[in-house]
Amino acid sequence: MSDKERQYRKGGPTQMKEYVAKYEDLYKIVKEMFIGIGYSDKQATAVTNSLVEADARHIHSHGTVMLPTYLGYIETTGCLKLDAPDPTVVHETPVSFVMDGHSGVGYVIAETAVKKCIKKAKESGICVAAVRYANHYGYAGHWSEMMADEGLIGITSTNTIRAVCPTRSAERFLGTNPIAVAIPTVGDEPRFLLDMATCVMAYGKICRSKVFAESGVLPDDIVVRPDGTTVTDFPEAIEVVAHGDTPDKIPVEPTGGIAPLGGTTELRSGYKGYGLAMLVELLTGGFSGGIPSKFIPYAGEGVCFFFMAIAPTVFGDPKAVLEHLKYIIEEYRKAQPISEDMPVLMPGDKERHYREEALKNGIVLSDDIVGKLRAVAQRVGKETEFEKVFTVKE
Amino acid sequence: MSDKERQYRKGGPTQMKEYVAKYEDLYKIVKEMFIGIGYSDKQATAVTNSLVEADARHIHSHGTVMLPTYLGYIETTGCLKLDAPDPTVVHETPVSFVMDGHSGVGYVIAETAVKKCIKKAKESGICVAAVRYANHYGYAGHWSEMMADEGLIGITSTNTIRAVCPTRSAERFLGTNPIAVAIPTVGDEPRFLLDMATCVMAYGKICRSKVFAESGVLPDDIVVRPDGTTVTDFPEAIEVVAHGDTPDKIPVEPTGGIAPLGGTTELRSGYKGYGLAMLVELLTGGFSGGIPSKFIPYAGEGVCFFFMAIAPTVFGDPKAVLEHLKYIIEEYRKAQPISEDMPVLMPGDKERHYREEALKNGIVLSDDIVGKLRAVAQRVGKETEFEKVFTVKE
């Protein structure tokens, strides 16, 4: 084991201890901790809604672990402004608007934009919105589902800190740039929910993988070195993905980064993942008049969003439309699995399953995450309440 | 060399002879041949516009080679109806419509829908359209570009004959389901044009690859056998992708098929390509009230389209919006290439380059394609005119 690897493993995600918390208990303490670090009730509610949901769905990269990260943003760089003015609409038509978030809390800005998008889509049939100077809004699916909860087709995307290399380049220029689409149905068929980063593997999945950390090996064609070759040594890969962004906002070249969906080669269509990531840059930074991921420093200042809500009524009688969507999803559920213990899933099934489990048996968090949250709890004087929320997982 | 392979190679794409034709000459003869097999002037114009453009852009899978394929559809299955009624609008709102194509010529149906979409987007800011019971509409980018030519953001998608396996299944249930987005800019920055199949490699690219045919080897993780393993023997792969669709429309199981973008494994996010392909099923067959790829027989009856046009005015002053899009694209063009002889491209660059070359030096077609076209020319009594169009490429 190399020194580097030993160092990484020390206190890292390879420690197998896990904690369990009830959904509502975790929600309560996390919201209190946000208030403790200076969030308003509205800000704390918006962010906690998303972070606890993410943990319940096993999207831990976008879960409560972000609390100490945001605290760092606020204290170190000032990129995330708790006293920012309310988001303002800078352009509006019956089917659209452009919003400026003034570098406030991304979750509040997203919530404001999504609510407006829902209202306008109900009036006009469709609404499209681009938002500039926002901040991290968590897992994208949250906002698509908020639209689907109102019976609308909900689409969203965001640019992010730069992490992904264009095809044929080893410069991290693109964000992981997720695209999320939620499509409601009727009856017992749960809705379609696609929520995907446009890179081959999300940043959080690489960094928090127990399997990679334990084996010390990352599969080929996921992380690209500054010289364009791909990395399979896990500690080296972690160094590459963490390198290249400094608080003074000046990109350090060459950087290396994550490969787009499809990988680095044109043979297996890595250029499609790159094309999708580039599309997201235009939908978000482009249509909002904001900045592209290339210039977004590590604290996330200047993040841009894209939202679209479509009422099923634009395609006919809404009940008939949703029934037909249900029929198609059901037809695709009939695909025969290769292995009986690996059933064919519909996008959204896995997260839904985890969520149901979490509501029943509690949300499971790693020792690593709980440790980071504990430090914040101590700081805001919530240590006793914090410890009561967690029990060690058997 | 196996018998199978020898048989495949006989007269196949490994013969290196190539022909050149001037754009306008190829256009003229192909249109005449379509009229010769029974297309009206309007039908022949719509289809020839797209096929010759595809060949000029080196998208030969969607080029003039489709002429004999469509003839086969018309004569063998009757799925493609030249005497179909004009497409009818079955539902309409100020921002949308749903259209029924009555199994007519896909290109005429698409053209009708796109023109209506453009008109409505200019009036309302946005228009979204779903079309059912259409037929093959060629390369998707053609229709997105038609919208971009009018200054609009143009989005399209289509389901197709089933060819692609869902993650964890070896049943070909999904179409190659392309997504195309054209975004106009201003000045000397050519527009952004992403036109991608949502599978790891398009059907036509596998079947027409000289490299694979000559080497006899297909890279791993592209074609899936009926038992779920992946194929690297090229002739076997060709058998797998051609198998499983019969004119009586009843799927033959198990089929095998093409892997989604990202490949067969969840590790490299094949489930994202599957999710995108599934999204296309809902956008096209779902929103139109039509049928999913799963039930589309090999002749393409029942293909469904999705279109969306967005006016830049919905995001602000259109000139400022397009200037900002240009700025972002230019920023991303600055990514440093890993190798100086492999410049970083923007989606659309490659096809644009090929097109410029074709307009200057002629469209290059393989011996295989010219042979198939020649057979149609002979049949419609255009043999002499046909031969005058082509010269052997030096």
CSV table of C-alpha atoms in Angstrom, one decimal, chain A residues 19-374:
chain,number,residue,atom,x,y,z
A,19,TYR,CA,-25.3,5.0,11.5
A,20,VAL,CA,-29.1,5.0,11.2
A,21,ALA,CA,-31.5,7.9,11.8
A,22,LYS,CA,-35.2,8.3,11.4
A,23,TYR,CA,-36.2,10.5,8.4
A,24,GLU,CA,-38.0,13.1,10.5
A,25,ASP,CA,-35.3,13.1,13.2
A,26,LEU,CA,-32.5,13.7,10.7
A,27,TYR,CA,-34.7,16.4,9.0
A,28,LYS,CA,-35.2,18.2,12.3
A,29,ILE,CA,-31.5,18.3,13.4
A,30,VAL,CA,-30.2,19.2,9.9
A,31,LYS,CA,-32.7,22.0,9.6
A,32,GLU,CA,-31.7,23.3,13.1
A,33,MET,CA,-28.0,23.1,12.2
A,34,PHE,CA,-28.6,25.1,9.0
A,35,ILE,CA,-30.4,27.7,11.1
A,36,GLY,CA,-27.5,27.5,13.6
A,37,ILE,CA,-25.0,28.4,10.8
A,38,GLY,CA,-27.1,31.4,9.8
A,39,TYR,CA,-29.7,30.2,7.3
A,40,SER,CA,-33.2,31.7,7.6
A,41,ASP,CA,-36.1,29.3,8.2
A,42,LYS,CA,-37.1,29.5,4.6
A,43,GLN,CA,-33.5,28.8,3.4
A,44,ALA,CA,-33.1,26.0,5.9
A,45,THR,CA,-36.4,24.4,4.9
A,46,ALA,CA,-35.6,24.5,1.2
A,47,VAL,CA,-32.1,23.0,1.5
A,48,THR,CA,-33.1,20.4,4.2
A,49,ASN,CA,-36.0,19.2,2.0
A,50,SER,CA,-33.6,18.2,-0.7
A,51,LEU,CA,-30.6,17.0,1.3
A,52,VAL,CA,-32.5,14.5,3.5
A,53,GLU,CA,-34.5,13.3,0.5
A,54,ALA,CA,-31.1,12.7,-1.3
A,55,ASP,CA,-29.8,10.6,1.6
A,56,ALA,CA,-33.0,8.6,1.8
A,57,ARG,CA,-32.5,7.8,-1.9
A,58,HIS,CA,-28.9,6.8,-1.4
A,59,ILE,CA,-27.7,9.9,-3.4
A,60,HIS,CA,-25.3,10.7,-0.6
A,61,SER,CA,-23.1,12.9,-2.8
A,62,HIS,CA,-26.0,15.4,-2.7
A,63,GLY,CA,-27.2,14.6,0.8
A,64,THR,CA,-26.6,16.1,4.3
A,65,VAL,CA,-22.9,15.8,3.7
A,66,MET,CA,-23.3,19.1,1.8
A,67,LEU,CA,-24.0,21.0,5.0
A,68,PRO,CA,-20.3,21.4,6.0
A,69,THR,CA,-19.5,22.0,2.4
A,70,TYR,CA,-21.8,25.0,2.2
A,71,LEU,CA,-20.5,26.2,5.5
A,72,GLY,CA,-17.1,26.2,3.9
A,73,TYR,CA,-18.4,28.1,0.9
A,74,ILE,CA,-19.9,30.8,3.1
A,75,GLU,CA,-16.8,31.2,5.3
A,76,THR,CA,-14.0,30.7,2.9
A,77,THR,CA,-15.0,32.3,-0.4
A,78,GLY,CA,-18.2,34.2,0.3
A,79,CYS,CA,-19.6,32.8,-3.0
A,80,LEU,CA,-22.8,31.6,-1.3
A,81,LYS,CA,-24.6,34.6,0.2
A,82,LEU,CA,-27.2,34.1,2.9
A,83,ASP,CA,-28.2,37.8,2.8
A,84,ALA,CA,-28.6,37.9,-1.0
A,85,PRO,CA,-31.7,39.8,-2.3
A,86,ASP,CA,-34.6,37.6,-3.4
A,87,PRO,CA,-34.2,36.3,-6.9
A,88,THR,CA,-35.4,38.7,-9.6
A,89,VAL,CA,-37.1,38.1,-12.9
A,90,VAL,CA,-35.1,39.9,-15.6
A,91,HIS,CA,-37.1,38.8,-18.6
A,92,GLU,CA,-40.6,37.3,-18.9
A,93,THR,CA,-43.0,36.1,-21.6
A,94,PRO,CA,-46.2,34.0,-21.2
A,95,VAL,CA,-44.2,30.9,-21.7
A,96,SER,CA,-40.9,31.7,-20.2
A,97,PHE,CA,-38.7,33.8,-17.8
A,98,VAL,CA,-35.1,34.4,-17.0
A,99,MET,CA,-34.1,34.9,-13.4
A,100,ASP,CA,-31.1,36.3,-11.5
A,101,GLY,CA,-30.3,34.5,-8.2
A,102,HIS,CA,-27.8,37.1,-6.9
A,103,SER,CA,-25.6,34.3,-5.6
A,104,GLY,CA,-28.1,33.4,-2.9
A,105,VAL,CA,-29.0,29.9,-1.6
A,106,GLY,CA,-29.4,27.7,-4.7
A,107,TYR,CA,-32.3,25.7,-3.2
A,108,VAL,CA,-34.3,28.9,-2.5
A,109,ILE,CA,-33.6,30.2,-6.0
A,110,ALA,CA,-34.6,26.8,-7.6
A,111,GLU,CA,-37.7,26.6,-5.5
A,112,THR,CA,-38.8,30.1,-6.5
A,113,ALA,CA,-38.1,29.4,-10.1
A,114,VAL,CA,-39.9,26.0,-10.1
A,115,LYS,CA,-43.0,27.4,-8.4
A,116,LYS,CA,-43.2,30.1,-11.0
A,117,CYS,CA,-42.6,27.6,-13.8
A,118,ILE,CA,-45.4,25.4,-12.5
A,119,LYS,CA,-47.8,28.4,-12.3
A,120,LYS,CA,-47.0,29.5,-15.8
A,121,ALA,CA,-47.2,26.0,-17.3
A,122,LYS,CA,-50.6,25.6,-15.8
A,123,GLU,CA,-51.7,28.9,-17.4
A,124,SER,CA,-49.9,28.6,-20.8
A,125,GLY,CA,-49.3,24.8,-21.2
A,126,ILE,CA,-45.5,25.2,-21.2
A,127,CYS,CA,-43.0,27.2,-19.4
A,128,VAL,CA,-39.2,27.3,-19.9
A,129,ALA,CA,-36.9,29.1,-17.5
A,130,ALA,CA,-33.2,29.9,-17.3
A,131,VAL,CA,-31.6,31.1,-14.1
A,132,ARG,CA,-28.2,32.8,-13.7
A,133,TYR,CA,-26.0,33.6,-10.7
A,134,ALA,CA,-27.5,30.8,-8.6
A,135,ASN,CA,-25.7,28.3,-6.4
A,136,HIS,CA,-25.7,24.5,-5.9
A,137,TYR,CA,-29.3,23.1,-6.0
A,138,GLY,CA,-28.6,19.5,-4.9
A,139,TYR,CA,-29.7,16.5,-6.9
A,140,ALA,CA,-31.5,17.6,-10.0
A,141,GLY,CA,-34.4,15.1,-9.8
A,142,HIS,CA,-35.7,16.9,-6.8
A,143,TRP,CA,-36.9,19.9,-9.0
A,144,SER,CA,-38.2,17.7,-11.8
A,145,GLU,CA,-40.3,15.8,-9.2
A,146,MET,CA,-41.6,19.0,-7.7
A,147,MET,CA,-43.1,19.7,-11.2
A,148,ALA,CA,-44.3,16.1,-11.6
A,149,ASP,CA,-46.1,16.3,-8.2
A,150,GLU,CA,-48.2,19.0,-9.8
A,151,GLY,CA,-49.1,16.7,-12.7
A,152,LEU,CA,-46.6,18.3,-15.1
A,153,ILE,CA,-43.7,16.9,-17.1
A,154,GLY,CA,-40.7,18.4,-15.3
A,155,ILE,CA,-37.3,18.9,-16.9
A,156,THR,CA,-34.2,20.5,-15.3
A,157,SER,CA,-30.5,20.9,-15.8
A,158,THR,CA,-27.7,22.8,-14.1
A,159,ASN,CA,-24.1,23.6,-14.9
A,160,THR,CA,-21.7,23.1,-12.0
A,161,ILE,CA,-18.1,23.4,-11.0
A,162,ARG,CA,-15.9,22.2,-13.9
A,163,ALA,CA,-14.9,18.5,-13.7
A,164,VAL,CA,-15.4,16.9,-17.1
A,165,CYS,CA,-13.1,16.9,-20.1
A,166,PRO,CA,-14.4,17.5,-23.7
A,167,THR,CA,-13.7,14.6,-26.1
A,168,ARG,CA,-10.1,14.9,-27.4
A,169,SER,CA,-9.1,17.2,-24.5
A,170,ALA,CA,-7.7,16.6,-21.0
A,171,GLU,CA,-8.8,20.0,-19.7
A,172,ARG,CA,-11.7,20.0,-17.2
A,173,PHE,CA,-14.0,22.5,-18.9
A,174,LEU,CA,-17.5,21.1,-18.4
A,175,GLY,CA,-19.6,20.4,-15.3
A,176,THR,CA,-21.0,17.0,-14.5
A,177,ASN,CA,-24.1,18.8,-15.9
A,178,PRO,CA,-27.0,16.6,-14.9
A,179,ILE,CA,-30.2,16.3,-16.9
A,180,ALA,CA,-33.4,15.2,-15.0
A,181,VAL,CA,-36.8,14.5,-16.4
A,182,ALA,CA,-39.8,13.4,-14.4
A,183,ILE,CA,-42.9,12.2,-16.2
A,184,PRO,CA,-46.1,11.6,-14.2
A,185,THR,CA,-48.3,8.6,-15.0
A,186,VAL,CA,-51.6,7.4,-13.4
A,187,GLY,CA,-52.6,4.5,-11.2
A,188,ASP,CA,-50.0,2.1,-9.7
A,189,GLU,CA,-47.2,2.8,-12.2
A,190,PRO,CA,-44.7,5.0,-10.4
A,191,ARG,CA,-43.6,8.0,-12.5
A,192,PHE,CA,-40.6,7.9,-14.9
A,193,LEU,CA,-37.6,9.7,-13.3
A,194,LEU,CA,-34.4,10.0,-15.2
A,195,ASP,CA,-31.7,11.9,-13.2
A,196,MET,CA,-28.3,11.5,-14.8
A,197,ALA,CA,-25.0,13.3,-14.8
A,198,THR,CA,-23.7,13.6,-18.4
A,199,CYS,CA,-20.3,12.2,-17.5
A,200,VAL,CA,-19.4,8.5,-17.3
A,201,MET,CA,-19.4,8.6,-13.5
A,202,ALA,CA,-20.5,11.3,-11.2
A,203,TYR,CA,-17.8,13.0,-9.1
A,204,GLY,CA,-19.4,11.9,-5.8
A,205,LYS,CA,-19.6,8.3,-7.0
A,206,ILE,CA,-15.9,8.2,-7.7
A,207,CYS,CA,-14.8,9.8,-4.5
A,208,ARG,CA,-17.2,7.9,-2.2
A,209,SER,CA,-16.9,4.4,-3.6
A,210,LYS,CA,-16.0,1.8,-1.0
A,211,VAL,CA,-15.3,-0.7,-3.7
A,212,PHE,CA,-12.7,1.5,-5.5
A,213,ALA,CA,-11.2,2.7,-2.2
A,214,GLU,CA,-10.8,-0.8,-0.9
A,215,SER,CA,-9.5,-2.3,-4.1
A,216,GLY,CA,-7.3,0.7,-4.8
A,217,VAL,CA,-8.4,0.4,-8.5
A,218,LEU,CA,-10.7,2.5,-10.6
A,219,PRO,CA,-12.0,0.9,-13.9
A,220,ASP,CA,-10.3,2.2,-17.0
A,221,ASP,CA,-11.8,5.1,-19.1
A,222,ILE,CA,-13.4,7.1,-16.2
A,223,VAL,CA,-10.7,9.5,-15.1
A,224,VAL,CA,-8.3,11.3,-17.5
A,225,ARG,CA,-4.8,12.4,-16.5
A,226,PRO,CA,-3.5,15.9,-17.6
A,227,ASP,CA,-1.6,14.1,-20.4
A,228,GLY,CA,-4.8,12.5,-21.8
A,229,THR,CA,-4.1,8.9,-20.6
A,230,THR,CA,-6.7,7.3,-18.3
A,231,VAL,CA,-6.0,6.5,-14.6
A,232,THR,CA,-6.8,3.2,-12.9
A,233,ASP,CA,-4.9,3.8,-9.7
A,234,PHE,CA,-7.6,5.0,-7.3
A,235,PRO,CA,-5.6,7.4,-5.1
A,236,GLU,CA,-4.1,9.0,-8.2
A,237,ALA,CA,-7.6,9.3,-9.7
A,238,ILE,CA,-8.8,11.1,-6.6
A,239,GLU,CA,-5.9,13.5,-6.9
A,240,VAL,CA,-6.8,14.2,-10.5
A,241,VAL,CA,-10.4,14.9,-9.9
A,242,ALA,CA,-9.7,17.1,-6.9
A,243,HIS,CA,-7.0,19.1,-8.7
A,244,GLY,CA,-7.3,22.1,-10.8
A,245,ASP,CA,-9.7,24.5,-9.0
A,246,THR,CA,-8.5,27.1,-6.6
A,247,PRO,CA,-10.4,29.7,-4.7
A,248,ASP,CA,-8.8,32.5,-6.7
A,249,LYS,CA,-11.0,31.3,-9.6
A,250,ILE,CA,-8.1,31.0,-12.0
A,251,PRO,CA,-8.1,27.6,-13.8
A,252,VAL,CA,-4.8,25.7,-13.3
A,253,GLU,CA,-3.8,23.9,-16.5
A,254,PRO,CA,-3.4,21.2,-17.4
A,255,THR,CA,-6.0,19.6,-15.1
A,256,GLY,CA,-7.2,16.2,-16.3
A,257,GLY,CA,-10.8,15.3,-15.2
A,258,ILE,CA,-13.7,13.0,-15.6
A,259,ALA,CA,-14.6,11.4,-19.0
A,260,PRO,CA,-18.0,12.2,-20.5
A,261,LEU,CA,-20.7,9.5,-20.7
A,262,GLY,CA,-19.5,7.0,-23.2
A,263,GLY,CA,-15.9,7.3,-22.1
A,264,THR,CA,-12.8,8.9,-23.6
A,265,THR,CA,-12.9,7.2,-27.0
A,266,GLU,CA,-15.0,8.2,-30.0
A,267,LEU,CA,-15.5,4.5,-30.7
A,268,ARG,CA,-17.9,4.0,-27.8
A,269,SER,CA,-19.4,7.4,-28.4
A,270,GLY,CA,-17.8,9.5,-25.7
A,271,TYR,CA,-18.5,12.5,-28.0
A,272,LYS,CA,-22.2,12.0,-27.2
A,273,GLY,CA,-21.7,12.5,-23.5
A,274,TYR,CA,-19.6,15.5,-24.3
A,275,GLY,CA,-22.3,16.8,-26.6
A,276,LEU,CA,-24.9,16.4,-23.9
A,277,ALA,CA,-22.7,18.2,-21.4
A,278,MET,CA,-22.1,21.0,-23.9
A,279,LEU,CA,-25.9,21.2,-24.6
A,280,VAL,CA,-26.4,21.7,-20.8
A,281,GLU,CA,-23.9,24.6,-20.9
A,282,LEU,CA,-26.0,26.3,-23.5
A,283,LEU,CA,-29.4,25.6,-21.8
A,284,THR,CA,-28.2,26.9,-18.5
A,285,GLY,CA,-25.3,29.5,-18.8
A,286,GLY,CA,-26.3,30.2,-22.4
A,287,PHE,CA,-30.0,30.9,-22.2
A,288,SER,CA,-29.7,32.7,-18.9
A,289,GLY,CA,-27.0,35.1,-19.9
A,290,GLY,CA,-24.9,33.5,-17.1
A,291,ILE,CA,-21.4,31.9,-17.0
A,292,PRO,CA,-20.4,28.5,-18.2
A,293,SER,CA,-18.9,25.7,-16.0
A,294,LYS,CA,-15.5,26.5,-17.3
A,295,PHE,CA,-15.4,29.7,-15.1
A,296,ILE,CA,-17.3,28.4,-12.1
A,297,PRO,CA,-14.8,28.1,-9.2
A,298,TYR,CA,-14.9,25.3,-6.7
A,299,ALA,CA,-17.4,27.0,-4.4
A,300,GLY,CA,-20.1,27.1,-7.1
A,301,GLU,CA,-20.6,30.8,-7.5
A,302,GLY,CA,-22.4,31.6,-10.8
A,303,VAL,CA,-24.1,28.2,-11.2
A,304,CYS,CA,-27.0,28.4,-13.8
A,305,PHE,CA,-30.2,26.4,-14.0
A,306,PHE,CA,-32.6,25.4,-16.7
A,307,PHE,CA,-36.2,24.4,-16.0
A,308,MET,CA,-39.1,23.3,-18.2
A,309,ALA,CA,-42.6,22.3,-17.2
A,310,ILE,CA,-45.1,20.9,-19.7
A,311,ALA,CA,-48.7,20.3,-19.0
A,312,PRO,CA,-50.0,16.9,-20.4
A,313,THR,CA,-53.0,18.9,-21.6
A,314,VAL,CA,-50.9,20.2,-24.5
A,315,PHE,CA,-51.0,16.6,-25.9
A,316,GLY,CA,-54.7,15.9,-25.4
A,317,ASP,CA,-57.0,14.8,-22.6
A,318,PRO,CA,-54.6,14.7,-19.7
A,319,LYS,CA,-56.0,11.4,-18.3
A,320,ALA,CA,-55.7,9.7,-21.6
A,321,VAL,CA,-52.1,11.0,-22.1
A,322,LEU,CA,-51.0,9.8,-18.7
A,323,GLU,CA,-52.8,6.4,-19.2
A,324,HIS,CA,-50.9,6.0,-22.5
A,325,LEU,CA,-47.6,6.8,-20.8
A,326,LYS,CA,-48.4,4.2,-18.2
A,327,TYR,CA,-49.1,1.7,-20.9
A,328,ILE,CA,-45.8,2.2,-22.6
A,329,ILE,CA,-43.8,2.0,-19.3
A,330,GLU,CA,-45.6,-1.2,-18.5
A,331,GLU,CA,-44.8,-2.7,-21.9
A,332,TYR,CA,-41.1,-1.9,-21.2
A,333,ARG,CA,-41.2,-3.5,-17.8
A,334,LYS,CA,-41.9,-6.8,-19.6
A,335,ALA,CA,-38.3,-7.0,-20.9
A,336,GLN,CA,-36.8,-10.3,-19.8
A,337,PRO,CA,-33.8,-9.9,-17.4
A,338,ILE,CA,-30.6,-11.7,-18.2
A,339,SER,CA,-30.3,-12.7,-14.6
A,340,GLU,CA,-33.4,-13.3,-12.5
A,341,ASP,CA,-31.8,-11.6,-9.5
A,342,MET,CA,-31.1,-8.5,-11.5
A,343,PRO,CA,-34.6,-7.3,-12.6
A,344,VAL,CA,-34.8,-4.8,-15.4
A,345,LEU,CA,-35.5,-1.4,-13.8
A,346,MET,CA,-37.3,1.8,-15.0
A,347,PRO,CA,-35.4,5.0,-14.4
A,348,GLY,CA,-36.4,6.1,-10.9
A,349,ASP,CA,-37.1,2.6,-9.5
A,350,LYS,CA,-33.8,2.2,-7.6
A,351,GLU,CA,-34.1,5.6,-5.8
A,352,ARG,CA,-37.8,4.8,-5.0
A,353,HIS,CA,-36.9,1.5,-3.5
A,354,TYR,CA,-34.2,3.0,-1.3
A,355,ARG,CA,-36.6,5.8,-0.2
A,356,GLU,CA,-39.3,3.3,0.8
A,357,GLU,CA,-36.7,1.3,2.8
A,358,ALA,CA,-35.4,4.5,4.5
A,359,LEU,CA,-38.9,5.6,5.5
A,360,LYS,CA,-39.4,2.1,7.0
A,361,ASN,CA,-36.0,1.4,8.6
A,362,GLY,CA,-34.3,4.8,8.8
A,363,ILE,CA,-31.7,6.6,6.7
A,364,VAL,CA,-28.3,5.0,6.8
A,365,LEU,CA,-25.2,7.3,6.8
A,366,SER,CA,-21.6,6.4,6.8
A,367,ASP,CA,-19.3,7.2,9.8
A,368,ASP,CA,-17.5,9.7,7.5
A,369,ILE,CA,-20.7,11.7,6.8
A,370,VAL,CA,-21.8,11.6,10.5
A,371,GLY,CA,-18.4,12.7,11.6
A,372,LYS,CA,-18.5,15.8,9.3
A,373,LEU,CA,-22.1,16.6,10.5
A,374,ARG,CA,-21.0,16.1,14.1
